[in-house]
Amino acid sequence: MSLITLMTDFGTCDGYVGVMKGVIAQLGAGVRVVDVTHDIPPQDVMAARFVVMNSYPYFPARTVHCVVVDPGVGTDRRGIALEAAVDGQRQFFVAPDNGVLDSLRGQVKRSVALTNPEYWRVRRPSRTFHGRDIFAPVAAHLATGVDLSRLGEVVTVDSLVRLPMEDAIATPQGFQGVIQYIDRFGNAITTIPGRCVTGRPWQLLVGERSVLPYSSYGDAQLGELLGLIGSHGWVEIAVNQGSAAERLRLRNGDRVTLVWRRGSC
């Protein structure tokens, strides 16, 4: 059975998500739809990028991922569709070309701009709802077997919009990174890969605060700040049953330093 995932910043109070599902049902009878989330903060392309990066590996081959976080809707920004290799298997992505798919860059096998209106819902789409008129129908067509090449003009991976995301930088003392995502619990997730710090004593410096690492949230005292390697594989800053983002007034892009503790080798 074909599978489409949906990720938006639409929320569930309005009918926008339901309308997209209706369009998919009209064009792809029997296609299964999974909601990844519709609670991306409004217009937060950086947050959408992170959720895309940490969700698509858990879906089967030929899944079509439709991502609509689109502050540039109605402008000259492109719509795109990509085919990417995930553990040797093909998955497909449909989204605005604004950086939400930036984390896929090294896995893209084919990419097109959505310039063929034959696969849109209408030839004159709304200037404010491309999720309904372009992205949902394109995702449905992909899920029912339309080849990517029929959706529009080929574009190069290098031409796709990139986000100004800073990778972590290794230093003799540890790593320099930034906050790349804050989840609903207020956990602040950094760009420092957990695999690079496993097995060596470390601590985080956030402004003037020092944060010690733990293996899990509950290992720290109630209300205590802690660092840990999250299930996503990145070093994060948390508070046991509290919000690190509120406690430290953190935002995406804030700088974080990881240093090796004395006595480490």
Short mmCIF file of C-alpha atoms in Angstrom, two decimals:
data_model
loop_
_atom_site.label_atom_id
_atom_site.label_comp_id
_atom_site.label_asym_id
_atom_site.label_seq_id
_atom_site.Cartn_x
_atom_site.Cartn_y
_atom_site.Cartn_z
CA MET A 1 0.00 0.00 0.00
CA SER A 2 1.27 3.48 -0.89
CA LEU A 3 2.10 5.81 1.99
CA ILE A 4 2.19 9.60 2.29
CA THR A 5 3.38 11.49 5.35
CA LEU A 6 2.19 15.01 6.06
CA MET A 7 4.10 17.65 8.01
CA THR A 8 2.84 21.24 8.27
CA ASP A 9 2.63 24.28 10.51
CA PHE A 10 -1.16 24.44 10.00
CA GLY A 11 -2.18 23.11 13.41
CA THR A 12 -5.47 21.25 13.77
CA CYS A 13 -7.88 24.05 14.74
CA ASP A 14 -8.64 24.93 11.12
CA GLY A 15 -9.57 22.73 8.20
CA TYR A 16 -6.35 23.04 6.20
CA VAL A 17 -4.94 19.61 7.00
CA GLY A 18 -8.28 17.92 6.39
CA VAL A 19 -8.59 19.61 3.02
CA MET A 20 -5.15 18.33 1.97
CA LYS A 21 -6.19 14.83 2.99
CA GLY A 22 -9.37 15.20 0.96
CA VAL A 23 -7.37 16.12 -2.14
CA ILE A 24 -5.12 13.09 -1.61
CA ALA A 25 -8.17 10.83 -1.20
CA GLN A 26 -9.68 12.14 -4.45
CA LEU A 27 -6.54 11.36 -6.44
CA GLY A 28 -5.17 8.33 -4.65
CA ALA A 29 -7.84 5.93 -3.49
CA GLY A 30 -6.31 3.51 -0.99
CA VAL A 31 -3.26 5.67 -0.26
CA ARG A 32 -2.50 5.67 3.46
CA VAL A 33 -1.71 9.03 5.11
CA VAL A 34 0.39 9.38 8.29
CA ASP A 35 0.54 12.69 10.17
CA VAL A 36 4.09 13.35 11.32
CA THR A 37 3.12 16.67 12.90
CA HIS A 38 1.08 19.76 12.17
CA ASP A 39 2.52 21.70 15.10
CA ILE A 40 5.71 23.04 13.54
CA PRO A 41 5.90 26.64 14.85
CA PRO A 42 4.36 28.95 12.22
CA GLN A 43 6.79 29.70 9.36
CA ASP A 44 9.67 28.00 11.21
CA VAL A 45 11.58 26.44 8.32
CA MET A 46 14.52 25.55 10.58
CA ALA A 47 12.29 23.52 12.90
CA ALA A 48 10.71 21.76 9.92
CA ARG A 49 14.15 20.84 8.62
CA PHE A 50 15.01 19.20 11.93
CA VAL A 51 11.77 17.20 12.12
CA VAL A 52 12.17 16.04 8.51
CA MET A 53 15.74 14.91 9.25
CA ASN A 54 14.67 12.91 12.29
CA SER A 55 11.50 11.30 10.92
CA TYR A 56 11.95 10.05 7.35
CA PRO A 57 14.48 7.25 8.16
CA TYR A 58 11.73 5.38 10.04
CA PHE A 59 9.42 4.98 7.02
CA PRO A 60 9.46 2.22 4.41
CA ALA A 61 10.70 2.40 0.84
CA ARG A 62 8.68 4.53 -1.62
CA THR A 63 7.08 6.64 1.12
CA VAL A 64 6.16 10.11 -0.15
CA HIS A 65 6.85 12.86 2.41
CA CYS A 66 4.83 16.04 1.89
CA VAL A 67 6.18 19.01 3.88
CA VAL A 68 4.30 22.31 3.88
CA VAL A 69 5.96 24.98 6.00
CA ASP A 70 5.89 27.76 3.48
CA PRO A 71 6.31 31.41 4.49
CA GLY A 72 7.01 32.23 0.81
CA VAL A 73 3.74 30.82 -0.54
CA GLY A 74 2.51 32.80 -3.53
CA THR A 75 5.93 34.28 -4.31
CA ASP A 76 8.39 33.12 -6.96
CA ARG A 77 9.89 30.45 -4.67
CA ARG A 78 9.84 27.03 -6.34
CA GLY A 79 7.99 23.92 -5.38
CA ILE A 80 10.21 20.85 -5.63
CA ALA A 81 10.07 17.07 -5.53
CA LEU A 82 13.08 14.91 -4.71
CA GLU A 83 13.98 11.25 -4.85
CA ALA A 84 16.46 10.29 -2.14
CA ALA A 85 18.24 7.09 -1.19
CA VAL A 86 17.57 6.05 2.41
CA ASP A 87 19.53 2.95 3.44
CA GLY A 88 19.59 1.95 -0.21
CA GLN A 89 15.84 2.37 -0.67
CA ARG A 90 13.97 5.13 -2.50
CA GLN A 91 11.85 7.71 -0.72
CA PHE A 92 10.23 10.82 -2.19
CA PHE A 93 9.80 14.36 -0.86
CA VAL A 94 7.50 17.19 -1.94
CA ALA A 95 7.96 20.67 -0.45
CA PRO A 96 8.64 24.32 -1.13
CA ASP A 97 12.24 25.04 -2.05
CA ASN A 98 13.04 27.01 1.10
CA GLY A 99 15.46 24.75 2.96
CA VAL A 100 13.05 22.35 4.68
CA LEU A 101 14.72 19.49 2.77
CA ASP A 102 18.26 20.78 3.28
CA SER A 103 19.31 17.80 5.41
CA LEU A 104 18.74 15.44 2.45
CA ARG A 105 21.28 17.09 0.19
CA GLY A 106 23.80 14.25 0.26
CA GLN A 107 21.16 11.59 -0.48
CA VAL A 108 19.30 13.17 -3.41
CA LYS A 109 19.29 11.11 -6.61
CA ARG A 110 16.82 13.16 -8.67
CA SER A 111 15.20 16.55 -8.21
CA VAL A 112 12.61 18.52 -10.18
CA ALA A 113 10.80 21.83 -9.91
CA LEU A 114 7.01 21.42 -9.88
CA THR A 115 6.39 23.22 -13.17
CA ASN A 116 3.90 20.82 -14.79
CA PRO A 117 0.35 21.94 -13.87
CA GLU A 118 -1.06 18.66 -15.20
CA TYR A 119 -0.31 17.25 -11.75
CA TRP A 120 -1.70 20.18 -9.75
CA ARG A 121 -5.27 20.30 -8.49
CA VAL A 122 -5.99 23.37 -10.65
CA ARG A 123 -3.95 25.20 -13.26
CA ARG A 124 -4.36 28.48 -11.40
CA PRO A 125 -3.57 27.60 -7.80
CA SER A 126 -4.42 29.76 -4.82
CA ARG A 127 -1.71 32.26 -3.92
CA THR A 128 -2.07 31.28 -0.26
CA PHE A 129 -2.70 27.51 -0.21
CA HIS A 130 -0.22 25.57 -2.32
CA GLY A 131 -0.55 22.71 0.16
CA ARG A 132 -4.00 22.05 -1.25
CA ASP A 133 -3.47 22.98 -4.88
CA ILE A 134 0.10 21.79 -5.62
CA PHE A 135 1.86 19.80 -2.90
CA ALA A 136 -0.95 17.42 -1.85
CA PRO A 137 -1.92 16.49 -5.43
CA VAL A 138 1.71 16.03 -6.47
CA ALA A 139 2.27 13.76 -3.45
CA ALA A 140 -0.83 11.75 -4.40
CA HIS A 141 0.36 11.33 -7.98
CA LEU A 142 3.79 10.16 -6.80
CA ALA A 143 2.20 7.70 -4.39
CA THR A 144 0.08 6.22 -7.19
CA GLY A 145 3.04 5.65 -9.49
CA VAL A 146 3.63 8.81 -11.52
CA ASP A 147 7.34 9.12 -12.24
CA LEU A 148 9.17 12.06 -10.74
CA SER A 149 10.37 13.19 -14.17
CA ARG A 150 6.82 13.98 -15.28
CA LEU A 151 6.26 16.56 -12.52
CA GLY A 152 8.43 19.31 -13.99
CA GLU A 153 11.86 20.53 -15.00
CA VAL A 154 15.01 18.88 -13.70
CA VAL A 155 16.95 21.03 -11.22
CA THR A 156 20.37 20.43 -9.72
CA VAL A 157 20.91 19.69 -6.06
CA ASP A 158 23.33 22.60 -5.87
CA SER A 159 20.56 24.99 -6.93
CA LEU A 160 18.29 24.08 -4.00
CA VAL A 161 17.93 26.63 -1.22
CA ARG A 162 20.22 26.08 1.76
CA LEU A 163 19.61 27.17 5.32
CA PRO A 164 22.30 29.08 7.22
CA MET A 165 22.86 26.16 9.59
CA GLU A 166 26.25 26.10 11.30
CA ASP A 167 27.80 22.67 11.73
CA ALA A 168 29.52 21.91 15.01
CA ILE A 169 33.21 22.77 15.01
CA ALA A 170 35.73 20.55 16.79
CA THR A 171 38.32 22.35 18.91
CA PRO A 172 41.16 21.05 21.13
CA GLN A 173 38.93 21.82 24.12
CA GLY A 174 35.74 20.19 22.74
CA PHE A 175 33.11 21.49 20.31
CA GLN A 176 31.41 24.74 19.35
CA GLY A 177 27.79 24.36 18.25
CA VAL A 178 24.43 26.10 18.11
CA ILE A 179 20.85 25.30 19.10
CA GLN A 180 19.10 23.86 16.06
CA TYR A 181 15.70 22.92 17.52
CA ILE A 182 13.62 23.33 20.67
CA ASP A 183 10.94 20.70 21.27
CA ARG A 184 7.62 21.11 23.10
CA PHE A 185 9.26 20.10 26.40
CA GLY A 186 11.75 22.97 26.12
CA ASN A 187 14.66 20.64 25.40
CA ALA A 188 17.25 22.58 23.38
CA ILE A 189 18.91 20.33 20.79
CA THR A 190 22.36 21.33 19.59
CA THR A 191 24.29 20.65 16.39
CA ILE A 192 26.90 18.66 18.34
CA PRO A 193 26.70 14.95 17.36
CA GLY A 194 26.41 12.62 20.30
CA ARG A 195 28.65 10.04 18.63
CA CYS A 196 31.55 12.49 18.89
CA VAL A 197 31.38 12.77 22.67
CA THR A 198 30.40 9.28 23.79
CA GLY A 199 32.85 7.71 26.23
CA ARG A 200 34.60 10.92 27.25
CA PRO A 201 33.74 13.20 30.21
CA TRP A 202 32.29 16.52 29.06
CA GLN A 203 30.16 19.45 30.13
CA LEU A 204 28.26 22.21 28.36
CA LEU A 205 28.78 25.94 28.73
CA VAL A 206 25.75 28.07 27.95
CA GLY A 207 26.55 31.69 28.61
CA GLU A 208 27.84 31.65 32.17
CA ARG A 209 26.07 28.42 33.10
CA SER A 210 27.81 25.06 33.29
CA VAL A 211 25.65 22.02 32.50
CA LEU A 212 26.75 18.50 33.43
CA PRO A 213 25.82 15.41 31.40
CA TYR A 214 23.50 12.60 32.45
CA SER A 215 22.36 9.40 30.76
CA SER A 216 18.65 10.21 31.07
CA TYR A 217 16.35 13.01 32.24
CA GLY A 218 15.40 11.17 35.43
CA ASP A 219 19.01 10.70 36.52
CA ALA A 220 19.18 14.41 37.40
CA GLN A 221 17.47 15.97 40.39
CA LEU A 222 13.96 17.33 39.85
CA GLY A 223 14.32 20.77 38.23
CA GLU A 224 18.05 20.33 37.56
CA LEU A 225 19.69 21.40 34.31
CA LEU A 226 21.35 18.57 32.43
CA GLY A 227 23.01 17.67 29.19
CA LEU A 228 22.46 14.35 27.44
CA ILE A 229 22.49 12.60 24.10
CA GLY A 230 18.89 12.45 22.93
CA SER A 231 17.15 9.73 20.93
CA HIS A 232 17.81 11.83 17.81
CA GLY A 233 21.57 11.42 18.32
CA TRP A 234 22.44 15.04 19.15
CA VAL A 235 23.65 16.59 22.40
CA GLU A 236 20.77 18.46 24.03
CA ILE A 237 20.18 20.68 27.06
CA ALA A 238 17.24 19.79 29.27
CA VAL A 239 15.67 20.26 32.69
CA ASN A 240 14.27 17.28 34.56
CA GLN A 241 10.51 17.94 34.33
CA GLY A 242 11.09 21.51 33.23
CA SER A 243 12.05 23.65 30.25
CA ALA A 244 15.69 24.39 29.50
CA ALA A 245 14.64 26.89 26.85
CA GLU A 246 12.69 28.91 29.42
CA ARG A 247 15.30 28.52 32.17
CA LEU A 248 18.17 29.70 29.97
CA ARG A 249 16.13 31.84 27.56
CA LEU A 250 17.40 29.85 24.62
CA ARG A 251 16.45 30.27 20.98
CA ASN A 252 17.42 28.59 17.73
CA GLY A 253 20.87 29.75 16.67
CA ASP A 254 22.18 30.44 20.17
CA ARG A 255 25.76 29.29 20.64
CA VAL A 256 26.73 26.40 22.90
CA THR A 257 30.18 25.17 23.92
CA LEU A 258 31.01 21.60 24.87
CA VAL A 259 34.29 21.18 26.75
CA TRP A 260 36.16 18.12 27.87
CA ARG A 261 36.27 17.88 31.64
CA ARG A 262 39.55 17.64 33.48
CA GLY A 263 40.86 14.15 33.83
CA SER A 264 39.44 12.99 30.51
CA CYS A 265 41.74 11.44 27.96
#
